[in-house]
C-alpha cells in the first residue's frame, strides 16, 4: 500500500493499493497536527496557578448532619478547596439554580439514537468475548479490560428519569441541582463504574500523516505500530466491520425492541444479555479466522496486534466515544487503537467525561431534541443515575470490576411516571452520596510527592479542580470540572462555593494539551486529606441556609403521603366490634387516605378505595398502620421540629412538623435512616 501526504486543497493523506494497479481507488483522509508521537510539537506547561499547596482546609464550622435537619453543632471539619474560585468573592453573588424550560415541553420517545447510547450489534458480544479471552494480557496492560468487558451488555433507561435528570442539570457548573445540594459525575465515578483509566498519555483522535506512519525514529523503529496502516479502510458501518473481522458463530439473539414501558417495577426474569464470567470455555476454534488477514495481506507476526486494534477501533466508536456518525468506524481512531493494541494506556476518563458534559449541555440548551446534535456515551450516565438514585434492578449475573454492569440488561430500569421521576431526582437521599468514595476509619493524608500508589494517585487527581479536554480532529472541547461543588460525594463537609474565575479559552491545540497536562500532573508536592468514613455527610449551617434560599426556584412536585389503614381482615374485625351507631366514615370501609400538598400551608384530603392493582406507587414502602410524610425543606422548618413526628401509629394524624410523643417502631426508625428526607 502506498501512502502519500498532500497539502492542497487541504492537508490530507492518500492511500493507494498498488496490488490492484490502475483499477485501485485511492482513499483520501483529512489530517491534522498530532498531539502525541515523534512529530508532535513541544508545548509549554502551564504554571502552578491551577494547583494548590493544600486541596483541603480544616475549619471550625457550625454543621448540620443530613440525618437531622435541626441538630447543629460546632466542630472541626474538612472542606475541599478549588483553584477555579475567586477567594475574595461574595458567595451570595452566585446565582443558583439553573432550570431548563425546554425539556418539560418535549417528548423523548421519538429520538432514535438517544444521543449515543450503546445499542446491540450482531456478533459484537461474541467478538468482545473472543478478544477478552485470547488477548486478556494486552487489554490488562492497556488498562481497558474491565471497560471492554462492560461493553458486552446493553443498558436500559427510563425516559422520565432522563428527562428529570436533564431538567435539573446545570451546564454552567456541570452539576445536578437538587433541592438540597449539587451532585455530579466525577472522574472517580467513571473509573469505578466504567473501568476507565484516569492517568496516561493524551487521547489524540486524529488521522496520522504519511510521514508519521512511515517515519523511522533513531531506534530504527516505526513511530507508530505497523498495524495502524493495516486498518486504513474508508469509513464503514460497524455492522459490516464486525462481520469482516469476526468469523465465529453467533451465540446471542438480538434483544427485542424497546416498546412502550408498562408501569411495573417487577424485576425481569431474563435480561437478554450475556451472563457469567468470560473464561476459556469461550475460546472456540474459528475455522475462517484467517480470511480477513489474507484479504489484507497481513503477515503472521502482526495478526494478533491488528486483530486487537481492529476490535478496539470498533469499541471506541461504538461504546467509548460515539460521534454524530452513529454506527460508523472513524479512521481517526486507528492511531489510538493501534497503540492500545500494543499495551499503551491512555487517559480515557478525561475525554469521556468532557464528552458527557458537552453532550448534556447541548441537550439542556437544545430548543428541539429531535434536532439536537448531541452524541455522547449516555450509557455511563445511566449507570451513574442507577448508582446514586436506586432506579435500576440489580443484575447479579455479572462478574466485573466495572460496576456499571450491575445495572445492565434489558428491562432492568425501573419505571417511574413524570411526577415520581422528578421527585426522585430532586429529593435525592444524602446517604447515597459517598457510595463510591475511598473509605477508611481515620483521616488519611496524601502527599503528591511521586510515591503515591496508582490507586491513591487516581483518587487524588479526581478531587482536584481543573478543565477537562477532548480532541477529535479539529474539534476541541473544554469543560469545567469542579469537585468542590459536590464534595459530599467524597465525604467532605459541604461549604458555600465562591464565584468562579472568568477564564477565556482560545480552543487551540496548544491550550488543549496544556490543560490536559495540568489536570493529570503528578509530583506537585500538594496535599490532600481524606476525611474519615461517616454515614451521613455534613453540611455547614451557612450552606444549608444559602442553598435553601437559592433552591426556591426549583418547582415542587405534589408531595404525596398516605395513611395506610390496617388490612381488610383487621378492618372487618374492628367494624364487627364497633356498634353501628358509633361507626364513623373513617372506619366504614378499608380505605387509604391520600393527601396532596401543593404548598406548605394548604393540605387537601382525598379518599381512594384501597386496591392492590391500582394503588398509588410511592418510593417508600407502605407498611400497615403508618403515616409517611415528606418533611418541610430546611428553610421552612422551625426550631424544635424533627422528622420523627412524620411517622405516626394507627389512625392518629397530627400537624406536620409538630413534635410528637409517639415513638417510632424499629421498622419505622430503620426506614427513617434509609430515607432521612
XYZ file of C-alpha atoms in Angstrom:
677
model
C 0.000 0.000 0.000
C 1.322 3.426 -0.968
C 0.746 6.352 1.395
C 1.350 9.993 0.477
C 0.775 13.394 2.048
C -0.831 16.271 0.140
C -1.147 19.908 1.180
C -3.764 21.070 -1.311
C -6.589 21.865 -1.360
C -6.489 20.921 2.339
C -3.896 18.765 4.135
C -4.850 15.141 3.569
C -3.389 11.683 3.251
C -3.934 9.419 0.259
C -3.831 5.608 0.428
C -3.435 3.569 -2.760
C -3.443 -0.242 -3.027
C -0.731 -0.933 -5.596
C -1.754 -4.599 -5.963
C -4.868 -3.642 -7.945
C -2.917 -1.430 -10.364
C -4.961 1.025 -12.387
C -8.232 -0.374 -11.024
C -7.364 0.686 -7.489
C -9.217 3.644 -5.994
C -7.335 5.952 -3.670
C -8.662 6.802 -0.211
C -8.196 10.388 0.958
C -8.487 11.426 4.630
C -8.045 14.848 6.198
C -5.080 15.144 8.558
C -4.362 17.478 11.470
C -1.359 18.271 13.628
C -0.612 15.424 16.056
C -0.545 15.998 19.801
C 1.420 12.843 20.654
C 4.195 10.942 18.895
C 7.581 11.796 17.461
C 6.190 14.520 15.184
C 4.165 16.299 17.873
C 5.268 19.857 18.568
C 6.556 20.593 22.079
C 4.366 22.683 24.354
C 4.991 24.862 27.400
C 3.432 23.604 30.624
C 1.084 25.890 32.492
C 2.231 27.449 35.726
C 1.045 26.275 39.117
C -1.926 28.682 39.228
C -4.380 25.798 38.819
C -2.709 23.798 41.587
C -2.977 24.451 45.316
C -0.492 23.618 48.016
C -3.283 22.109 50.078
C -6.525 20.970 48.462
C -8.291 20.663 51.811
C -8.714 23.004 54.740
C -9.637 22.316 58.351
C -12.009 24.807 59.894
C -14.411 25.094 62.806
C -17.899 25.298 61.389
C -21.428 25.033 62.664
C -22.625 21.910 60.874
C -25.881 20.101 60.200
C -25.995 16.349 59.775
C -28.110 15.000 56.944
C -29.882 12.664 59.353
C -31.152 15.580 61.464
C -32.145 18.836 59.818
C -32.205 20.869 63.011
C -29.405 19.493 65.174
C -26.385 21.772 64.785
C -23.036 21.721 66.481
C -19.687 23.380 66.117
C -16.862 21.057 65.130
C -13.670 20.899 63.113
C -14.412 19.680 59.596
C -12.585 19.085 56.327
C -13.578 21.259 53.373
C -12.412 20.694 49.794
C -10.788 23.689 48.081
C -10.932 24.742 44.434
C -8.409 26.558 42.275
C -11.152 27.828 39.969
C -12.852 30.090 42.511
C -12.195 33.697 43.492
C -11.336 33.625 47.162
C -12.405 37.198 47.878
C -15.752 36.996 46.108
C -19.078 37.039 47.858
C -20.823 33.704 47.637
C -24.226 35.382 47.552
C -23.474 36.691 44.048
C -23.554 33.205 42.592
C -26.986 32.654 41.085
C -28.481 29.205 41.561
C -30.057 27.036 40.448
C -30.402 26.655 36.695
C -33.531 25.139 35.240
C -34.184 24.219 31.649
C -37.512 25.481 30.348
C -37.403 23.397 27.160
C -37.188 19.850 28.453
C -40.610 19.841 30.064
C -42.313 20.716 26.763
C -40.997 17.912 24.589
C -41.044 14.135 24.401
C -38.080 11.791 24.406
C -39.832 8.783 22.941
C -39.207 9.769 19.327
C -35.433 10.223 19.493
C -33.913 7.260 17.667
C -30.267 7.414 18.722
C -30.749 8.541 22.323
C -27.712 10.749 21.959
C -25.210 7.920 21.502
C -26.247 5.183 23.908
C -24.763 1.768 23.152
C -27.018 -0.399 21.018
C -26.852 -4.065 20.135
C -24.825 -5.022 17.067
C -24.928 -8.555 15.698
C -21.887 -10.621 16.754
C -20.282 -7.760 18.714
C -20.822 -9.538 22.029
C -19.280 -12.715 20.594
C -16.317 -10.735 19.218
C -15.719 -8.989 22.540
C -15.682 -12.328 24.368
C -13.166 -13.727 21.876
C -10.844 -10.741 22.413
C -11.308 -10.789 26.203
C -10.136 -14.405 26.307
C -7.432 -14.510 23.623
C -5.857 -11.118 24.328
C -6.532 -10.597 28.020
C -2.921 -9.669 28.821
C -2.867 -6.948 26.159
C -6.094 -5.424 27.476
C -4.787 -5.556 31.040
C -1.580 -3.741 30.050
C -3.672 -1.056 28.382
C -5.915 -0.913 31.490
C -9.108 -1.384 29.451
C -10.049 -4.979 30.245
C -12.942 -4.032 32.557
C -14.010 -1.192 30.255
C -14.205 -3.598 27.304
C -15.974 -6.171 29.474
C -18.698 -3.620 30.259
C -19.417 -3.191 26.538
C -20.723 -6.756 26.175
C -24.018 -5.696 27.773
C -26.905 -3.394 26.916
C -28.131 -0.650 29.236
C -31.786 0.187 29.669
C -33.289 3.557 30.560
C -36.407 5.200 31.971
C -37.249 8.176 29.778
C -38.918 10.086 32.599
C -35.837 9.721 34.793
C -33.600 11.014 31.989
C -35.918 13.946 31.370
C -35.895 14.861 35.065
C -32.114 14.478 35.245
C -31.554 16.829 32.316
C -34.141 19.257 33.649
C -32.119 19.810 36.815
C -28.693 19.653 35.161
C -26.837 22.970 35.160
C -24.365 23.368 32.254
C -22.696 26.436 33.789
C -21.443 24.367 36.752
C -21.646 20.867 35.194
C -23.609 19.643 38.170
C -27.072 18.389 39.071
C -29.083 20.848 41.163
C -31.319 19.054 43.641
C -33.399 20.551 46.424
C -30.590 20.017 48.938
C -27.258 20.296 47.141
C -25.286 19.736 43.939
C -24.211 16.359 42.583
C -22.127 15.500 39.555
C -20.366 12.790 37.618
C -16.715 12.688 38.667
C -13.585 11.164 37.193
C -13.580 8.710 40.081
C -17.146 7.680 39.245
C -16.143 6.840 35.662
C -13.162 4.875 36.941
C -15.285 2.841 39.356
C -18.373 2.461 37.180
C -16.821 2.123 33.737
C -13.284 0.915 34.488
C -11.807 3.872 32.564
C -8.171 4.812 33.345
C -7.629 8.371 34.603
C -3.879 8.647 34.042
C -1.970 8.064 30.827
C -0.990 9.800 27.573
C -3.251 12.312 25.846
C -6.105 10.771 23.850
C -5.288 12.124 20.374
C -8.020 11.192 17.899
C -6.633 12.248 14.514
C -5.601 10.590 11.274
C -1.776 10.394 11.265
C 0.210 11.788 8.375
C 2.112 9.563 5.945
C 5.330 10.917 7.412
C 4.240 9.779 10.863
C 3.151 6.375 9.586
C 6.347 5.694 7.645
C 8.854 7.673 9.694
C 11.690 5.715 11.311
C 12.999 7.095 14.606
C 16.513 6.863 15.935
C 15.996 3.293 17.149
C 15.172 2.144 13.619
C 11.592 1.533 14.737
C 8.388 2.958 13.235
C 6.875 5.955 15.015
C 3.527 4.160 15.087
C 2.691 0.444 15.210
C 2.644 -1.168 11.779
C -0.916 -2.321 12.462
C -2.038 1.306 12.145
C -1.543 1.130 8.379
C -3.383 -2.181 8.077
C -6.709 -0.780 9.350
C -6.712 2.185 6.986
C -10.070 1.492 5.383
C -12.642 4.092 4.493
C -15.465 4.821 6.908
C -17.652 1.727 7.148
C -20.682 0.679 9.138
C -19.936 -1.014 12.458
C -22.089 -3.996 11.482
C -20.001 -4.547 8.332
C -16.786 -4.041 10.318
C -17.740 -6.743 12.831
C -18.802 -9.100 10.057
C -15.478 -8.654 8.245
C -13.186 -9.206 11.236
C -15.095 -11.764 13.330
C -15.726 -15.099 11.633
C -17.077 -17.023 14.602
C -20.571 -18.327 15.205
C -23.420 -16.258 16.618
C -24.485 -17.257 20.125
C -26.776 -14.414 21.220
C -30.107 -13.339 19.844
C -30.947 -9.715 19.177
C -32.896 -8.254 22.132
C -36.490 -7.350 21.372
C -37.131 -3.682 20.524
C -37.841 -1.406 23.457
C -41.514 -0.591 23.211
C -43.735 1.438 25.465
C -42.862 0.634 29.054
C -45.578 -0.654 31.335
C -45.940 0.855 34.780
C -44.462 -2.129 36.554
C -41.272 -2.422 38.547
C -41.065 -6.192 38.714
C -37.546 -7.446 38.112
C -37.460 -9.316 34.788
C -36.584 -12.997 34.791
C -34.357 -12.586 31.726
C -32.032 -9.725 30.788
C -31.475 -10.894 27.165
C -27.749 -10.248 27.743
C -24.688 -12.442 28.236
C -24.291 -13.707 31.770
C -21.461 -15.099 33.863
C -17.743 -14.596 33.537
C -15.663 -14.889 30.390
C -13.212 -17.794 30.561
C -11.537 -20.361 28.319
C -14.884 -22.012 27.587
C -15.461 -19.160 25.129
C -12.197 -19.960 23.331
C -13.591 -21.810 20.347
C -11.766 -22.695 17.176
C -12.741 -20.349 14.356
C -12.203 -22.042 11.017
C -12.281 -18.931 8.832
C -10.433 -16.533 11.119
C -7.567 -16.208 8.612
C -9.754 -14.749 5.826
C -9.564 -11.033 6.827
C -5.783 -11.265 7.254
C -5.313 -12.988 3.920
C -7.545 -10.423 2.248
C -5.404 -7.562 3.567
C -2.134 -9.479 3.080
C -1.136 -9.163 6.751
C 1.879 -11.173 7.850
C 1.519 -13.692 10.657
C 3.632 -11.727 13.139
C 1.179 -8.793 13.077
C -2.130 -10.632 13.002
C -2.749 -10.613 16.745
C -1.932 -6.922 17.059
C -4.056 -5.980 14.052
C -6.953 -8.109 15.344
C -6.973 -6.340 18.730
C -6.523 -2.942 17.089
C -9.495 -3.549 14.804
C -11.657 -4.531 17.772
C -10.578 -1.541 19.895
C -11.353 0.799 16.997
C -14.862 -0.664 16.949
C -15.159 -0.415 20.753
C -14.147 3.252 20.769
C -16.648 4.223 18.050
C -19.483 2.090 19.390
C -19.205 2.328 23.172
C -16.451 4.584 24.498
C -16.754 7.781 22.438
C -19.530 7.650 19.842
C -19.870 10.536 17.395
C -22.519 12.009 15.126
C -21.583 9.361 12.529
C -23.592 6.866 14.532
C -22.701 3.193 13.986
C -19.714 4.003 11.774
C -15.992 3.377 12.219
C -13.943 6.578 12.251
C -10.470 6.346 10.663
C -9.267 8.893 13.230
C -9.364 6.243 15.998
C -6.885 3.877 14.314
C -3.864 5.671 15.757
C -5.037 5.356 19.372
C -6.471 1.856 18.862
C -3.212 0.580 17.347
C -1.178 1.962 20.246
C -3.585 0.429 22.756
C -3.207 -2.902 20.943
C 0.476 -2.823 21.912
C -0.398 -2.240 25.597
C -0.216 1.584 25.770
C -2.507 3.050 28.452
C -4.382 6.257 27.591
C -6.195 8.713 29.828
C -9.754 7.801 28.834
C -11.840 9.055 31.770
C -10.982 12.692 30.972
C -12.149 12.773 27.310
C -15.209 10.655 28.137
C -16.301 12.987 30.957
C -15.636 16.039 28.777
C -17.818 14.457 26.091
C -20.589 13.766 28.626
C -20.522 17.326 29.996
C -20.553 18.761 26.476
C -23.382 16.458 25.403
C -25.540 17.285 28.417
C -25.016 20.973 27.731
C -26.330 20.542 24.179
C -29.321 18.515 25.360
C -30.289 21.046 28.036
C -29.899 24.048 25.747
C -31.486 22.478 22.656
C -34.777 24.111 21.601
C -35.803 20.865 19.888
C -34.491 17.468 20.950
C -35.190 15.940 17.533
C -32.658 18.342 16.045
C -30.212 18.206 18.955
C -26.657 17.491 17.688
C -25.512 15.922 20.960
C -23.935 12.464 20.697
C -22.066 11.157 23.744
C -21.794 7.915 25.765
C -25.122 8.313 27.564
C -24.923 4.780 28.999
C -22.346 5.979 31.545
C -24.937 8.497 32.747
C -27.484 5.671 33.060
C -25.090 3.787 35.332
C -24.360 6.901 37.413
C -28.071 7.515 37.956
C -28.566 3.897 38.950
C -25.698 4.112 41.435
C -26.855 7.249 43.244
C -30.652 7.143 42.810
C -31.504 3.420 43.032
C -33.588 3.407 39.846
C -32.451 0.015 38.490
C -32.867 -3.611 39.350
C -29.511 -5.153 40.214
C -28.063 -7.651 37.758
C -26.281 -10.221 39.938
C -25.173 -12.373 36.997
C -22.137 -10.283 36.076
C -18.615 -10.536 37.435
C -16.643 -7.433 36.548
C -14.866 -4.647 38.411
C -16.695 -2.099 36.253
C -19.714 -1.525 38.489
C -21.945 -0.320 35.665
C -22.505 -3.940 34.668
C -24.754 -4.463 37.702
C -27.261 -2.107 36.030
C -27.047 -3.865 32.656
C -29.723 -5.828 30.873
C -32.978 -5.201 29.073
C -35.934 -4.020 31.193
C -33.666 -3.557 34.228
C -34.535 0.134 34.521
C -37.487 0.645 36.839
C -40.435 2.601 35.509
C -41.457 5.925 37.081
C -44.059 8.384 35.926
C -43.130 12.020 35.340
C -44.038 13.223 38.835
C -42.246 10.421 40.668
C -39.179 10.733 38.422
C -38.793 14.429 39.225
C -39.278 13.688 42.908
C -36.528 11.034 42.803
C -34.000 13.311 41.114
C -34.881 16.388 43.129
C -35.106 14.755 46.575
C -32.006 12.567 46.494
C -31.093 10.568 49.588
C -27.860 12.037 51.075
C -26.835 8.656 52.458
C -26.130 7.543 48.867
C -23.528 10.286 48.243
C -20.345 8.554 49.448
C -21.056 5.140 47.920
C -18.004 5.108 45.636
C -15.531 7.104 47.728
C -12.438 5.723 49.406
C -13.370 4.624 52.900
C -11.221 4.472 55.995
C -11.929 4.782 59.694
C -9.496 7.656 60.272
C -8.198 10.680 58.413
C -5.596 9.943 55.764
C -3.159 12.496 54.389
C -1.985 12.088 50.785
C 1.120 13.945 49.626
C 1.714 14.123 45.886
C 5.447 13.502 46.078
C 5.654 10.892 43.318
C 5.443 7.971 45.741
C 1.686 7.526 45.926
C 0.173 4.234 44.880
C -1.621 4.236 41.490
C -4.978 3.937 43.252
C -4.268 6.862 45.582
C -2.993 8.981 42.690
C -6.188 8.403 40.718
C -8.249 9.409 43.727
C -6.055 12.486 44.284
C -6.496 13.650 40.677
C -10.270 13.157 40.797
C -10.505 15.588 43.767
C -8.662 18.430 42.051
C -10.489 21.146 40.145
C -9.352 21.526 36.539
C -10.520 21.785 32.943
C -11.365 18.585 31.090
C -10.339 18.374 27.439
C -11.228 16.263 24.427
C -9.824 16.474 20.908
C -11.351 14.907 17.788
C -9.707 16.043 14.550
C -10.054 19.840 14.578
C -12.795 19.887 17.234
C -11.666 20.901 20.735
C -13.845 20.561 23.842
C -13.008 22.233 27.166
C -15.271 21.654 30.170
C -15.199 22.847 33.775
C -14.507 20.216 36.451
C -15.107 21.482 39.982
C -15.421 18.743 42.664
C -15.616 21.446 45.336
C -19.265 21.917 44.410
C -20.180 18.269 45.085
C -17.573 17.371 47.697
C -20.095 15.497 49.868
C -19.764 12.653 47.348
C -16.199 12.266 48.652
C -17.127 12.586 52.339
C -16.166 16.248 52.822
C -18.273 18.792 54.653
C -20.095 20.863 52.036
C -19.474 24.594 52.273
C -20.598 27.531 50.137
C -18.575 27.720 46.910
C -17.173 31.058 45.829
C -17.689 32.715 42.483
C -15.923 31.133 39.512
C -12.976 32.854 37.915
C -13.540 34.341 34.489
C -11.212 32.411 32.190
C -11.266 32.875 28.425
C -10.261 29.865 26.346
C -8.702 30.042 22.897
C -9.649 26.456 21.969
C -6.367 25.760 20.241
C -4.378 22.530 20.217
C -1.707 24.082 22.431
C -4.241 25.082 25.085
C -5.927 21.687 24.974
C -2.647 19.910 25.671
C -1.659 22.371 28.399
C -4.946 21.967 30.252
C -4.818 18.183 29.916
C -1.239 18.038 31.249
C -2.252 20.261 34.152
C -5.216 18.003 35.005
C -3.100 14.827 35.384
C 0.150 16.422 36.618
C 1.882 14.480 39.381
C 4.701 15.200 41.860
C 3.213 18.613 42.646
C 4.050 18.331 46.377
C 0.436 19.281 47.142
C -1.550 17.759 49.998
C -4.999 16.174 50.150
C -6.573 14.974 53.388
C -9.222 12.276 53.007
C -11.959 12.551 55.682
C -12.909 9.536 57.803
C -15.922 7.476 56.939
C -19.205 8.986 58.046
C -22.681 7.615 57.497
C -24.256 10.978 56.718
C -22.067 13.647 55.088
C -22.116 17.024 56.784
C -23.048 20.460 55.505
C -22.328 23.785 57.140
C -25.234 25.758 58.517
C -24.325 28.612 56.163
C -24.549 26.291 53.163
C -27.902 24.908 54.304
C -29.346 28.417 54.538
C -27.687 29.574 51.317
C -28.828 26.634 49.242
C -32.353 26.717 50.692
C -32.720 30.321 49.586
C -31.471 29.531 46.109
C -33.394 26.309 45.657
C -36.773 28.045 45.927
C -36.896 28.327 42.164
C -36.901 24.533 41.867
C -40.603 23.792 41.374
C -42.039 21.421 43.922
C -43.907 18.433 42.640
C -47.029 17.458 44.529
C -45.898 15.850 47.768
C -47.925 12.717 48.391
C -48.249 10.798 51.594
C -50.706 8.177 52.640
C -52.144 6.742 55.825
C -52.488 3.045 55.172
C -55.040 1.501 57.411
C -54.967 -1.991 58.823
C -55.555 -4.785 56.383
C -59.064 -5.776 55.414
C -59.399 -8.595 57.949
C -58.384 -6.294 60.796
C -60.757 -3.617 59.497
C -63.668 -6.078 59.423
C -62.881 -7.177 62.968
C -62.875 -3.541 64.056
C -66.237 -2.893 62.397
C -67.662 -6.032 63.970
C -66.617 -4.890 67.451
C -67.888 -1.348 66.912
C -71.630 -0.702 67.363
C -73.341 0.623 64.184
C -74.388 3.787 65.921
C -70.785 4.644 66.730
C -69.313 3.764 63.361
C -67.845 6.709 61.510
C -66.934 7.304 57.929
C -63.323 6.904 58.938
C -63.741 3.175 59.573
C -66.685 2.468 57.306
C -64.550 0.648 54.746
C -60.924 -0.206 54.265
C -59.696 2.933 52.559
C -56.410 4.718 52.028
C -56.448 8.420 52.878
C -54.487 10.350 50.279
C -53.196 13.840 50.887
C -51.885 16.073 48.133
C -49.909 19.067 49.254
C -49.483 21.843 46.698
C -47.743 24.196 49.100
C -46.674 24.176 52.742
C -49.761 25.974 54.047
C -52.613 24.035 52.427
C -53.367 20.340 52.722
C -56.077 18.635 50.699
C -57.585 15.346 51.733
C -58.891 12.763 49.297
C -60.225 9.253 49.771
C -59.435 6.350 47.472
C -60.603 2.776 47.879
C -57.663 0.506 48.541
C -56.933 -1.675 45.526
C -53.644 -3.594 45.259
C -53.750 -3.448 41.461
C -54.444 0.291 41.305
C -52.704 1.519 44.414
C -50.715 4.711 44.266
C -46.988 3.967 43.879
C -44.601 5.626 46.292
C -40.862 5.262 46.746
C -41.205 4.387 50.443
C -42.526 1.006 51.476
C -46.088 1.300 52.748
C -46.269 -0.871 55.863
C -49.662 -1.259 57.594
C -50.744 1.325 60.181
C -48.333 4.104 59.469
C -48.218 7.605 58.096
C -45.460 8.624 55.705
C -44.894 12.325 55.164
C -42.278 14.285 53.261
C -40.818 16.811 55.671
C -40.567 20.546 55.054
C -37.422 21.898 53.412
C -34.742 23.251 55.767
C -35.666 26.874 55.056
C -39.232 26.383 56.352
C -38.544 24.333 59.497
C -38.826 25.898 62.893
C -36.774 25.238 65.941
C -37.722 22.026 67.714
C -39.227 20.301 64.703
C -37.959 16.849 63.887
C -38.525 14.155 61.362
C -39.727 11.618 63.921
C -43.054 13.479 64.040
C -43.798 12.414 60.490
C -44.347 8.756 61.349
C -47.392 8.055 63.484
C -49.106 4.937 64.668
C -52.623 3.728 63.892
C -55.194 6.301 62.804
C -53.675 9.226 64.659
C -52.904 12.237 62.456
C -51.165 15.303 63.834
C -49.917 18.520 62.273
C -46.887 18.183 60.047
C -43.645 19.101 61.715
C -45.010 19.129 65.292
C -43.133 17.113 67.921
C -44.987 14.016 68.975
C -44.672 11.672 71.875
C -45.304 8.627 69.714
C -42.140 6.566 69.462
C -41.376 5.065 66.079
C -41.073 1.320 65.881
C -37.898 -0.432 64.799
C -39.217 -0.740 61.237
C -40.100 2.938 61.137
C -36.759 4.004 62.574
C -34.996 1.832 60.046
C -36.918 3.473 57.238
C -36.070 6.912 58.592
C -32.376 6.069 58.493
C -32.681 4.999 54.866
C -34.824 7.964 53.813
C -33.747 10.855 56.090
C -35.528 13.389 53.937
